[in-house]
JSON list of C-alpha atoms in Angstrom, two decimals:
[
{"chain": "A", "resi": 1, "resn": "ASP", "atom": "CA", "xyz": [51.26, 120.38, 124.78]},
{"chain": "A", "resi": 2, "resn": "GLN", "atom": "CA", "xyz": [54.99, 119.74, 124.98]},
{"chain": "A", "resi": 3, "resn": "GLN", "atom": "CA", "xyz": [56.01, 117.11, 127.49]},
{"chain": "A", "resi": 4, "resn": "VAL", "atom": "CA", "xyz": [59.74, 117.58, 126.80]},
{"chain": "A", "resi": 5, "resn": "LYS", "atom": "CA", "xyz": [61.00, 121.13, 126.48]},
{"chain": "A", "resi": 6, "resn": "GLN", "atom": "CA", "xyz": [64.29, 122.51, 125.31]},
{"chain": "A", "resi": 7, "resn": "ASN", "atom": "CA", "xyz": [63.83, 126.21, 125.83]},
{"chain": "A", "resi": 8, "resn": "SER", "atom": "CA", "xyz": [67.06, 127.37, 124.21]},
{"chain": "A", "resi": 9, "resn": "PRO", "atom": "CA", "xyz": [66.94, 127.00, 120.42]},
{"chain": "A", "resi": 10, "resn": "SER", "atom": "CA", "xyz": [70.64, 127.77, 120.16]},
{"chain": "A", "resi": 11, "resn": "LEU", "atom": "CA", "xyz": [73.84, 128.01, 122.18]},
{"chain": "A", "resi": 12, "resn": "SER", "atom": "CA", "xyz": [77.24, 129.41, 121.22]},
{"chain": "A", "resi": 13, "resn": "VAL", "atom": "CA", "xyz": [80.38, 128.38, 123.10]},
{"chain": "A", "resi": 14, "resn": "GLN", "atom": "CA", "xyz": [84.12, 128.89, 122.73]},
{"chain": "A", "resi": 15, "resn": "GLU", "atom": "CA", "xyz": [86.28, 125.85, 122.05]},
{"chain": "A", "resi": 16, "resn": "GLY", "atom": "CA", "xyz": [87.66, 124.38, 125.28]},
{"chain": "A", "resi": 17, "resn": "ARG", "atom": "CA", "xyz": [84.87, 125.79, 127.46]},
{"chain": "A", "resi": 18, "resn": "ILE", "atom": "CA", "xyz": [81.90, 123.95, 128.92]},
{"chain": "A", "resi": 19, "resn": "SER", "atom": "CA", "xyz": [78.65, 123.56, 126.99]},
{"chain": "A", "resi": 20, "resn": "ILE", "atom": "CA", "xyz": [75.49, 123.10, 129.06]},
{"chain": "A", "resi": 21, "resn": "LEU", "atom": "CA", "xyz": [72.31, 122.07, 127.29]},
{"chain": "A", "resi": 22, "resn": "ASN", "atom": "CA", "xyz": [69.10, 122.03, 129.29]},
{"chain": "A", "resi": 23, "resn": "CYS", "atom": "CA", "xyz": [65.90, 120.04, 129.10]},
{"chain": "A", "resi": 24, "resn": "ASP", "atom": "CA", "xyz": [62.69, 120.16, 131.16]},
{"chain": "A", "resi": 25, "resn": "TYR", "atom": "CA", "xyz": [59.87, 117.65, 131.24]},
{"chain": "A", "resi": 26, "resn": "THR", "atom": "CA", "xyz": [56.38, 117.64, 132.62]},
{"chain": "A", "resi": 27, "resn": "ASN", "atom": "CA", "xyz": [55.42, 113.97, 132.94]},
{"chain": "A", "resi": 28, "resn": "SER", "atom": "CA", "xyz": [56.71, 112.39, 136.15]},
{"chain": "A", "resi": 29, "resn": "MET", "atom": "CA", "xyz": [56.09, 108.94, 134.64]},
{"chain": "A", "resi": 30, "resn": "PHE", "atom": "CA", "xyz": [59.06, 109.24, 132.30]},
{"chain": "A", "resi": 31, "resn": "ASP", "atom": "CA", "xyz": [61.62, 106.72, 133.49]},
{"chain": "A", "resi": 32, "resn": "TYR", "atom": "CA", "xyz": [64.50, 107.02, 131.05]},
{"chain": "A", "resi": 33, "resn": "PHE", "atom": "CA", "xyz": [66.13, 109.98, 129.40]},
{"chain": "A", "resi": 34, "resn": "LEU", "atom": "CA", "xyz": [68.38, 110.06, 126.35]},
{"chain": "A", "resi": 35, "resn": "TRP", "atom": "CA", "xyz": [70.35, 112.64, 124.40]},
{"chain": "A", "resi": 36, "resn": "TYR", "atom": "CA", "xyz": [70.83, 112.47, 120.64]},
{"chain": "A", "resi": 37, "resn": "LYS", "atom": "CA", "xyz": [73.09, 114.51, 118.41]},
{"chain": "A", "resi": 38, "resn": "LYS", "atom": "CA", "xyz": [72.23, 115.43, 114.82]},
{"chain": "A", "resi": 39, "resn": "TYR", "atom": "CA", "xyz": [74.49, 116.76, 112.10]},
{"chain": "A", "resi": 40, "resn": "PRO", "atom": "CA", "xyz": [72.95, 118.34, 108.97]},
{"chain": "A", "resi": 41, "resn": "ALA", "atom": "CA", "xyz": [71.87, 115.83, 106.31]},
{"chain": "A", "resi": 42, "resn": "GLU", "atom": "CA", "xyz": [72.26, 112.92, 108.75]},
{"chain": "A", "resi": 43, "resn": "GLY", "atom": "CA", "xyz": [69.90, 111.14, 111.11]},
{"chain": "A", "resi": 44, "resn": "PRO", "atom": "CA", "xyz": [70.25, 111.68, 114.88]},
{"chain": "A", "resi": 45, "resn": "THR", "atom": "CA", "xyz": [72.71, 109.46, 116.71]},
{"chain": "A", "resi": 46, "resn": "PHE", "atom": "CA", "xyz": [72.48, 108.32, 120.31]},
{"chain": "A", "resi": 47, "resn": "LEU", "atom": "CA", "xyz": [74.86, 110.11, 122.66]},
{"chain": "A", "resi": 48, "resn": "ILE", "atom": "CA", "xyz": [74.18, 109.29, 126.31]},
{"chain": "A", "resi": 49, "resn": "SER", "atom": "CA", "xyz": [71.31, 108.24, 128.57]},
{"chain": "A", "resi": 50, "resn": "ILE", "atom": "CA", "xyz": [70.28, 108.18, 132.21]},
{"chain": "A", "resi": 51, "resn": "SER", "atom": "CA", "xyz": [67.79, 106.16, 134.21]},
{"chain": "A", "resi": 52, "resn": "SER", "atom": "CA", "xyz": [65.34, 107.97, 136.47]},
{"chain": "A", "resi": 53, "resn": "ILE", "atom": "CA", "xyz": [66.84, 106.19, 139.47]},
{"chain": "A", "resi": 54, "resn": "LYS", "atom": "CA", "xyz": [70.17, 107.93, 138.95]},
{"chain": "A", "resi": 55, "resn": "ASP", "atom": "CA", "xyz": [71.20, 111.56, 139.11]},
{"chain": "A", "resi": 56, "resn": "LYS", "atom": "CA", "xyz": [74.37, 111.48, 137.02]},
{"chain": "A", "resi": 57, "resn": "ASN", "atom": "CA", "xyz": [75.87, 109.52, 134.15]},
{"chain": "A", "resi": 58, "resn": "GLU", "atom": "CA", "xyz": [79.23, 110.21, 132.61]},
{"chain": "A", "resi": 59, "resn": "ASP", "atom": "CA", "xyz": [80.80, 109.08, 129.34]},
{"chain": "A", "resi": 60, "resn": "GLY", "atom": "CA", "xyz": [84.08, 110.74, 128.46]},
{"chain": "A", "resi": 61, "resn": "ARG", "atom": "CA", "xyz": [83.51, 114.43, 127.81]},
{"chain": "A", "resi": 62, "resn": "PHE", "atom": "CA", "xyz": [79.75, 114.05, 128.17]},
{"chain": "A", "resi": 63, "resn": "THR", "atom": "CA", "xyz": [77.86, 114.06, 131.48]},
{"chain": "A", "resi": 64, "resn": "VAL", "atom": "CA", "xyz": [74.12, 114.06, 131.97]},
{"chain": "A", "resi": 65, "resn": "PHE", "atom": "CA", "xyz": [72.59, 115.28, 135.23]},
{"chain": "A", "resi": 66, "resn": "LEU", "atom": "CA", "xyz": [69.03, 114.53, 136.31]},
{"chain": "A", "resi": 67, "resn": "ASN", "atom": "CA", "xyz": [67.08, 116.48, 138.93]},
{"chain": "A", "resi": 68, "resn": "LYS", "atom": "CA", "xyz": [63.79, 114.57, 139.33]},
{"chain": "A", "resi": 69, "resn": "SER", "atom": "CA", "xyz": [62.26, 116.96, 141.83]},
{"chain": "A", "resi": 70, "resn": "ALA", "atom": "CA", "xyz": [62.72, 119.82, 139.37]},
{"chain": "A", "resi": 71, "resn": "LYS", "atom": "CA", "xyz": [61.91, 117.62, 136.35]},
{"chain": "A", "resi": 72, "resn": "HIS", "atom": "CA", "xyz": [65.08, 118.90, 134.74]},
{"chain": "A", "resi": 73, "resn": "LEU", "atom": "CA", "xyz": [68.07, 117.35, 133.06]},
{"chain": "A", "resi": 74, "resn": "SER", "atom": "CA", "xyz": [71.18, 118.83, 131.54]},
{"chain": "A", "resi": 75, "resn": "LEU", "atom": "CA", "xyz": [73.97, 117.69, 129.25]},
{"chain": "A", "resi": 76, "resn": "HIS", "atom": "CA", "xyz": [77.47, 118.96, 129.98]},
{"chain": "A", "resi": 77, "resn": "ILE", "atom": "CA", "xyz": [80.20, 118.79, 127.37]},
{"chain": "A", "resi": 78, "resn": "VAL", "atom": "CA", "xyz": [83.70, 119.45, 128.69]},
{"chain": "A", "resi": 79, "resn": "PRO", "atom": "CA", "xyz": [85.83, 120.55, 126.94]},
{"chain": "A", "resi": 80, "resn": "SER", "atom": "CA", "xyz": [83.75, 121.59, 123.95]},
{"chain": "A", "resi": 81, "resn": "GLN", "atom": "CA", "xyz": [85.22, 120.96, 120.50]},
{"chain": "A", "resi": 82, "resn": "PRO", "atom": "CA", "xyz": [84.25, 122.39, 117.08]},
{"chain": "A", "resi": 83, "resn": "GLY", "atom": "CA", "xyz": [83.15, 118.89, 116.04]},
{"chain": "A", "resi": 84, "resn": "ASP", "atom": "CA", "xyz": [80.49, 119.03, 118.76]},
{"chain": "A", "resi": 85, "resn": "SER", "atom": "CA", "xyz": [78.63, 121.65, 116.70]},
{"chain": "A", "resi": 86, "resn": "ALA", "atom": "CA", "xyz": [75.28, 119.98, 116.00]},
{"chain": "A", "resi": 87, "resn": "VAL", "atom": "CA", "xyz": [71.65, 119.95, 117.05]},
{"chain": "A", "resi": 88, "resn": "TYR", "atom": "CA", "xyz": [71.10, 118.15, 120.35]},
{"chain": "A", "resi": 89, "resn": "PHE", "atom": "CA", "xyz": [67.77, 116.51, 121.12]},
{"chain": "A", "resi": 90, "resn": "CYS", "atom": "CA", "xyz": [66.62, 115.52, 124.58]},
{"chain": "A", "resi": 91, "resn": "ALA", "atom": "CA", "xyz": [64.26, 112.54, 124.71]},
{"chain": "A", "resi": 92, "resn": "ALA", "atom": "CA", "xyz": [62.24, 110.93, 127.51]},
{"chain": "A", "resi": 93, "resn": "SER", "atom": "CA", "xyz": [60.85, 107.39, 127.41]},
{"chain": "A", "resi": 94, "resn": "LEU", "atom": "CA", "xyz": [57.48, 106.13, 128.52]},
{"chain": "A", "resi": 95, "resn": "MET", "atom": "CA", "xyz": [55.84, 102.71, 128.15]},
{"chain": "A", "resi": 96, "resn": "ALA", "atom": "CA", "xyz": [53.22, 102.66, 125.38]},
{"chain": "A", "resi": 97, "resn": "GLY", "atom": "CA", "xyz": [51.79, 99.72, 123.47]},
{"chain": "A", "resi": 98, "resn": "GLY", "atom": "CA", "xyz": [54.23, 97.34, 125.17]},
{"chain": "A", "resi": 99, "resn": "SER", "atom": "CA", "xyz": [57.31, 99.33, 124.18]},
{"chain": "A", "resi": 100, "resn": "TYR", "atom": "CA", "xyz": [59.19, 102.31, 125.50]},
{"chain": "A", "resi": 101, "resn": "ILE", "atom": "CA", "xyz": [58.53, 105.19, 123.16]},
{"chain": "A", "resi": 102, "resn": "PRO", "atom": "CA", "xyz": [60.74, 108.28, 123.33]},
{"chain": "A", "resi": 103, "resn": "THR", "atom": "CA", "xyz": [59.26, 111.76, 123.19]},
{"chain": "A", "resi": 104, "resn": "PHE", "atom": "CA", "xyz": [61.68, 114.32, 121.81]},
{"chain": "A", "resi": 105, "resn": "GLY", "atom": "CA", "xyz": [62.24, 117.96, 122.61]},
{"chain": "A", "resi": 106, "resn": "ARG", "atom": "CA", "xyz": [62.57, 120.53, 119.83]},
{"chain": "A", "resi": 107, "resn": "GLY", "atom": "CA", "xyz": [66.35, 120.54, 119.92]},
{"chain": "A", "resi": 108, "resn": "THR", "atom": "CA", "xyz": [69.15, 122.98, 120.75]},
{"chain": "A", "resi": 109, "resn": "SER", "atom": "CA", "xyz": [71.64, 123.99, 118.08]},
{"chain": "A", "resi": 110, "resn": "LEU", "atom": "CA", "xyz": [75.14, 124.11, 119.58]},
{"chain": "A", "resi": 111, "resn": "ILE", "atom": "CA", "xyz": [77.88, 126.07, 117.84]},
{"chain": "A", "resi": 112, "resn": "VAL", "atom": "CA", "xyz": [81.42, 125.68, 119.16]},
{"chain": "A", "resi": 113, "resn": "HIS", "atom": "CA", "xyz": [83.74, 128.41, 117.91]},
{"chain": "A", "resi": 114, "resn": "PRO", "atom": "CA", "xyz": [87.46, 127.66, 117.40]},
{"chain": "B", "resi": 1, "resn": "ASP", "atom": "CA", "xyz": [77.15, 98.45, 112.92]},
{"chain": "B", "resi": 2, "resn": "VAL", "atom": "CA", "xyz": [73.42, 98.99, 112.64]},
{"chain": "B", "resi": 3, "resn": "LYS", "atom": "CA", "xyz": [72.26, 100.28, 109.32]},
{"chain": "B", "resi": 4, "resn": "VAL", "atom": "CA", "xyz": [68.90, 101.89, 108.73]},
{"chain": "B", "resi": 5, "resn": "THR", "atom": "CA", "xyz": [68.41, 102.68, 105.08]},
{"chain": "B", "resi": 6, "resn": "GLN", "atom": "CA", "xyz": [65.77, 104.99, 103.68]},
{"chain": "B", "resi": 7, "resn": "SER", "atom": "CA", "xyz": [65.17, 104.43, 100.00]},
{"chain": "B", "resi": 8, "resn": "SER", "atom": "CA", "xyz": [65.23, 108.06, 98.90]},
{"chain": "B", "resi": 9, "resn": "ARG", "atom": "CA", "xyz": [67.10, 111.14, 100.15]},
{"chain": "B", "resi": 10, "resn": "TYR", "atom": "CA", "xyz": [64.93, 113.59, 98.22]},
{"chain": "B", "resi": 11, "resn": "LEU", "atom": "CA", "xyz": [61.43, 113.27, 96.81]},
{"chain": "B", "resi": 12, "resn": "VAL", "atom": "CA", "xyz": [59.21, 115.77, 95.02]},
{"chain": "B", "resi": 13, "resn": "LYS", "atom": "CA", "xyz": [55.55, 114.86, 94.69]},
{"chain": "B", "resi": 14, "resn": "ARG", "atom": "CA", "xyz": [52.37, 116.61, 93.63]},
{"chain": "B", "resi": 15, "resn": "THR", "atom": "CA", "xyz": [49.38, 117.31, 95.84]},
{"chain": "B", "resi": 16, "resn": "GLY", "atom": "CA", "xyz": [47.00, 114.36, 95.88]},
{"chain": "B", "resi": 17, "resn": "GLU", "atom": "CA", "xyz": [49.58, 111.76, 94.92]},
{"chain": "B", "resi": 18, "resn": "LYS", "atom": "CA", "xyz": [49.99, 108.57, 96.95]},
{"chain": "B", "resi": 19, "resn": "VAL", "atom": "CA", "xyz": [53.52, 108.51, 98.34]},
{"chain": "B", "resi": 20, "resn": "PHE", "atom": "CA", "xyz": [55.50, 105.57, 99.71]},
{"chain": "B", "resi": 21, "resn": "LEU", "atom": "CA", "xyz": [58.54, 106.06, 101.93]},
{"chain": "B", "resi": 22, "resn": "GLU", "atom": "CA", "xyz": [60.51, 102.89, 102.49]},
{"chain": "B", "resi": 23, "resn": "CYS", "atom": "CA", "xyz": [62.82, 101.98, 105.34]},
{"chain": "B", "resi": 24, "resn": "VAL", "atom": "CA", "xyz": [64.93, 98.87, 105.87]},
{"chain": "B", "resi": 25, "resn": "GLN", "atom": "CA", "xyz": [67.05, 97.89, 108.87]},
{"chain": "B", "resi": 26, "resn": "ASP", "atom": "CA", "xyz": [69.62, 95.13, 108.87]},
{"chain": "B", "resi": 27, "resn": "MET", "atom": "CA", "xyz": [69.93, 94.22, 112.56]},
{"chain": "B", "resi": 28, "resn": "ASP", "atom": "CA", "xyz": [66.77, 92.22, 113.24]},
{"chain": "B", "resi": 29, "resn": "HIS", "atom": "CA", "xyz": [65.36, 95.02, 115.43]},
{"chain": "B", "resi": 30, "resn": "GLU", "atom": "CA", "xyz": [61.89, 94.53, 116.82]},
{"chain": "B", "resi": 31, "resn": "ASN", "atom": "CA", "xyz": [60.84, 98.17, 116.96]},
{"chain": "B", "resi": 32, "resn": "MET", "atom": "CA", "xyz": [60.60, 100.57, 114.06]},
{"chain": "B", "resi": 33, "resn": "PHE", "atom": "CA", "xyz": [59.48, 104.19, 114.01]},
{"chain": "B", "resi": 34, "resn": "TRP", "atom": "CA", "xyz": [58.59, 107.01, 111.64]},
{"chain": "B", "resi": 35, "resn": "TYR", "atom": "CA", "xyz": [59.22, 110.60, 112.71]},
{"chain": "B", "resi": 36, "resn": "ARG", "atom": "CA", "xyz": [59.01, 113.89, 110.92]},
{"chain": "B", "resi": 37, "resn": "GLN", "atom": "CA", "xyz": [61.32, 116.78, 111.65]},
{"chain": "B", "resi": 38, "resn": "ASP", "atom": "CA", "xyz": [60.25, 120.36, 111.08]},
{"chain": "B", "resi": 39, "resn": "PRO", "atom": "CA", "xyz": [62.13, 123.56, 111.99]},
{"chain": "B", "resi": 40, "resn": "GLY", "atom": "CA", "xyz": [61.26, 124.66, 115.50]},
{"chain": "B", "resi": 41, "resn": "LEU", "atom": "CA", "xyz": [59.13, 121.57, 116.12]},
{"chain": "B", "resi": 42, "resn": "GLY", "atom": "CA", "xyz": [61.78, 118.91, 116.65]},
{"chain": "B", "resi": 43, "resn": "LEU", "atom": "CA", "xyz": [61.02, 115.23, 116.06]},
{"chain": "B", "resi": 44, "resn": "ARG", "atom": "CA", "xyz": [57.38, 114.21, 116.12]},
{"chain": "B", "resi": 45, "resn": "LEU", "atom": "CA", "xyz": [56.31, 110.56, 116.12]},
{"chain": "B", "resi": 46, "resn": "ILE", "atom": "CA", "xyz": [53.95, 109.54, 113.33]},
{"chain": "B", "resi": 47, "resn": "TYR", "atom": "CA", "xyz": [53.66, 105.77, 113.79]},
{"chain": "B", "resi": 48, "resn": "PHE", "atom": "CA", "xyz": [55.62, 102.96, 115.36]},
{"chain": "B", "resi": 49, "resn": "SER", "atom": "CA", "xyz": [55.63, 99.20, 115.17]},
{"chain": "B", "resi": 50, "resn": "TYR", "atom": "CA", "xyz": [56.91, 96.71, 117.73]},
{"chain": "B", "resi": 51, "resn": "ASP", "atom": "CA", "xyz": [56.35, 93.58, 115.66]},
{"chain": "B", "resi": 52, "resn": "VAL", "atom": "CA", "xyz": [55.48, 92.41, 112.17]},
{"chain": "B", "resi": 53, "resn": "LYS", "atom": "CA", "xyz": [51.97, 93.47, 111.19]},
{"chain": "B", "resi": 54, "resn": "MET", "atom": "CA", "xyz": [51.65, 95.46, 114.41]},
{"chain": "B", "resi": 55, "resn": "LYS", "atom": "CA", "xyz": [51.35, 99.23, 114.36]},
{"chain": "B", "resi": 56, "resn": "GLU", "atom": "CA", "xyz": [50.55, 101.96, 116.82]},
{"chain": "B", "resi": 57, "resn": "LYS", "atom": "CA", "xyz": [49.68, 105.61, 116.25]},
{"chain": "B", "resi": 58, "resn": "GLY", "atom": "CA", "xyz": [52.11, 108.22, 117.42]},
{"chain": "B", "resi": 59, "resn": "ASP", "atom": "CA", "xyz": [51.43, 111.88, 118.10]},
{"chain": "B", "resi": 60, "resn": "ILE", "atom": "CA", "xyz": [50.58, 112.97, 114.53]},
{"chain": "B", "resi": 61, "resn": "PRO", "atom": "CA", "xyz": [49.16, 110.01, 112.54]},
{"chain": "B", "resi": 62, "resn": "GLU", "atom": "CA", "xyz": [46.57, 111.97, 110.57]},
{"chain": "B", "resi": 63, "resn": "GLY", "atom": "CA", "xyz": [47.10, 111.71, 106.83]},
{"chain": "B", "resi": 64, "resn": "TYR", "atom": "CA", "xyz": [49.52, 108.79, 107.16]},
{"chain": "B", "resi": 65, "resn": "SER", "atom": "CA", "xyz": [49.40, 105.02, 107.30]},
{"chain": "B", "resi": 66, "resn": "VAL", "atom": "CA", "xyz": [52.10, 102.38, 107.68]},
{"chain": "B", "resi": 67, "resn": "SER", "atom": "CA", "xyz": [52.85, 98.83, 106.67]},
{"chain": "B", "resi": 68, "resn": "ARG", "atom": "CA", "xyz": [55.13, 96.27, 108.24]},
{"chain": "B", "resi": 69, "resn": "GLU", "atom": "CA", "xyz": [54.88, 92.96, 106.38]},
{"chain": "B", "resi": 70, "resn": "LYS", "atom": "CA", "xyz": [58.44, 91.90, 107.18]},
{"chain": "B", "resi": 71, "resn": "LYS", "atom": "CA", "xyz": [60.50, 92.52, 110.29]},
{"chain": "B", "resi": 72, "resn": "GLU", "atom": "CA", "xyz": [63.20, 94.47, 108.49]},
{"chain": "B", "resi": 73, "resn": "ARG", "atom": "CA", "xyz": [60.93, 96.79, 106.48]},
{"chain": "B", "resi": 74, "resn": "PHE", "atom": "CA", "xyz": [58.64, 99.59, 107.63]},
{"chain": "B", "resi": 75, "resn": "SER", "atom": "CA", "xyz": [56.83, 101.69, 105.06]},
{"chain": "B", "resi": 76, "resn": "LEU", "atom": "CA", "xyz": [55.18, 105.07, 105.55]},
{"chain": "B", "resi": 77, "resn": "ILE", "atom": "CA", "xyz": [52.31, 105.88, 103.20]},
{"chain": "B", "resi": 78, "resn": "LEU", "atom": "CA", "xyz": [50.85, 109.29, 102.48]},
{"chain": "B", "resi": 79, "resn": "GLU", "atom": "CA", "xyz": [47.44, 108.40, 101.06]},
{"chain": "B", "resi": 80, "resn": "SER", "atom": "CA", "xyz": [46.91, 111.77, 99.39]},
{"chain": "B", "resi": 81, "resn": "ALA", "atom": "CA", "xyz": [49.89, 114.07, 99.77]},
{"chain": "B", "resi": 82, "resn": "SER", "atom": "CA", "xyz": [49.29, 117.64, 100.85]},
{"chain": "B", "resi": 83, "resn": "THR", "atom": "CA", "xyz": [51.63, 120.64, 101.01]},
{"chain": "B", "resi": 84, "resn": "ASN", "atom": "CA", "xyz": [51.63, 120.57, 104.82]},
{"chain": "B", "resi": 85, "resn": "GLN", "atom": "CA", "xyz": [53.30, 117.16, 104.61]},
{"chain": "B", "resi": 86, "resn": "THR", "atom": "CA", "xyz": [56.41, 118.76, 103.14]},
{"chain": "B", "resi": 87, "resn": "SER", "atom": "CA", "xyz": [59.03, 117.77, 105.72]},
{"chain": "B", "resi": 88, "resn": "MET", "atom": "CA", "xyz": [62.07, 115.69, 106.61]},
{"chain": "B", "resi": 89, "resn": "TYR", "atom": "CA", "xyz": [61.00, 112.12, 107.38]},
{"chain": "B", "resi": 90, "resn": "LEU", "atom": "CA", "xyz": [63.18, 109.99, 109.63]},
{"chain": "B", "resi": 91, "resn": "CYS", "atom": "CA", "xyz": [62.92, 106.25, 110.10]},
{"chain": "B", "resi": 92, "resn": "ALA", "atom": "CA", "xyz": [64.41, 104.58, 113.17]},
{"chain": "B", "resi": 93, "resn": "SER", "atom": "CA", "xyz": [64.71, 101.15, 114.74]},
{"chain": "B", "resi": 94, "resn": "SER", "atom": "CA", "xyz": [65.58, 99.81, 118.17]},
{"chain": "B", "resi": 95, "resn": "PHE", "atom": "CA", "xyz": [66.58, 96.42, 119.46]},
{"chain": "B", "resi": 96, "resn": "ASP", "atom": "CA", "xyz": [64.03, 95.67, 122.14]},
{"chain": "B", "resi": 97, "resn": "ARG", "atom": "CA", "xyz": [61.43, 97.14, 124.41]},
{"chain": "B", "resi": 98, "resn": "TRP", "atom": "CA", "xyz": [63.74, 98.28, 127.15]},
{"chain": "B", "resi": 99, "resn": "PRO", "atom": "CA", "xyz": [63.67, 102.01, 127.89]},
{"chain": "B", "resi": 100, "resn": "ASN", "atom": "CA", "xyz": [67.43, 102.39, 127.45]},
{"chain": "B", "resi": 101, "resn": "SER", "atom": "CA", "xyz": [67.48, 100.82, 124.01]},
{"chain": "B", "resi": 102, "resn": "PRO", "atom": "CA", "xyz": [68.56, 103.72, 121.79]},
{"chain": "B", "resi": 103, "resn": "LEU", "atom": "CA", "xyz": [67.02, 104.46, 118.44]},
{"chain": "B", "resi": 104, "resn": "HIS", "atom": "CA", "xyz": [69.12, 104.05, 115.31]},
{"chain": "B", "resi": 105, "resn": "PHE", "atom": "CA", "xyz": [68.07, 106.50, 112.63]},
{"chain": "B", "resi": 106, "resn": "GLY", "atom": "CA", "xyz": [68.33, 106.54, 108.88]},
{"chain": "B", "resi": 107, "resn": "ASN", "atom": "CA", "xyz": [69.63, 109.65, 107.12]},
{"chain": "B", "resi": 108, "resn": "GLY", "atom": "CA", "xyz": [66.17, 110.91, 106.32]},
{"chain": "B", "resi": 109, "resn": "THR", "atom": "CA", "xyz": [64.01, 111.58, 103.27]},
{"chain": "B", "resi": 110, "resn": "ARG", "atom": "CA", "xyz": [63.28, 115.19, 102.44]},
{"chain": "B", "resi": 111, "resn": "LEU", "atom": "CA", "xyz": [59.84, 115.25, 100.88]},
{"chain": "B", "resi": 112, "resn": "THR", "atom": "CA", "xyz": [58.51, 118.27, 99.03]},
{"chain": "B", "resi": 113, "resn": "VAL", "atom": "CA", "xyz": [54.84, 118.32, 98.06]},
{"chain": "B", "resi": 114, "resn": "THR", "atom": "CA", "xyz": [53.95, 120.92, 95.43]}
]
């Protein structure tokens, strides 16, 4: 059973517009959330994160919003650029075996058209 | 810059063979992980290790084992490869046990079992 869900397999956006990628989770014990970006033939790279005690974190064009009551987070990219075209994975961290282990969603493929 | 190196980009093996996937990180990270990525299924955790000679099962450990004899090296072993183990395998490492410590991924090994 999926604990981290990305219900949109793909998203297409025009260059310069906002991209909004969504993520839902079921386990209220998750206490940290991260977004990763993956280009073809490369490993995922860390993009931005947010603690469960916050509701917003911003880094340049990227902002992550967390709604704990709805168990929902979203990644906003403004303005979107063609180089942002990639697969985006949402991840949530939980303590296991003495370490925080991230559980990943299935990913959303973002295509930004010039 | 953190470097996680996976020894092979592409591997083709026969059913029943014993397969070794090697991963080395150069930043003295405590935690190391093995994931597999399949279309529509995202990243699924196979095994992780938070110290030398320590290992913990992830979500899908069946058919796999791991070895961590040195801090920088984490090996994934397929004892008897099967066609359903055809996948992209991703190794990752992270600095410490804090929830906001991002994973650093290698570029992946695409394994085909025939």
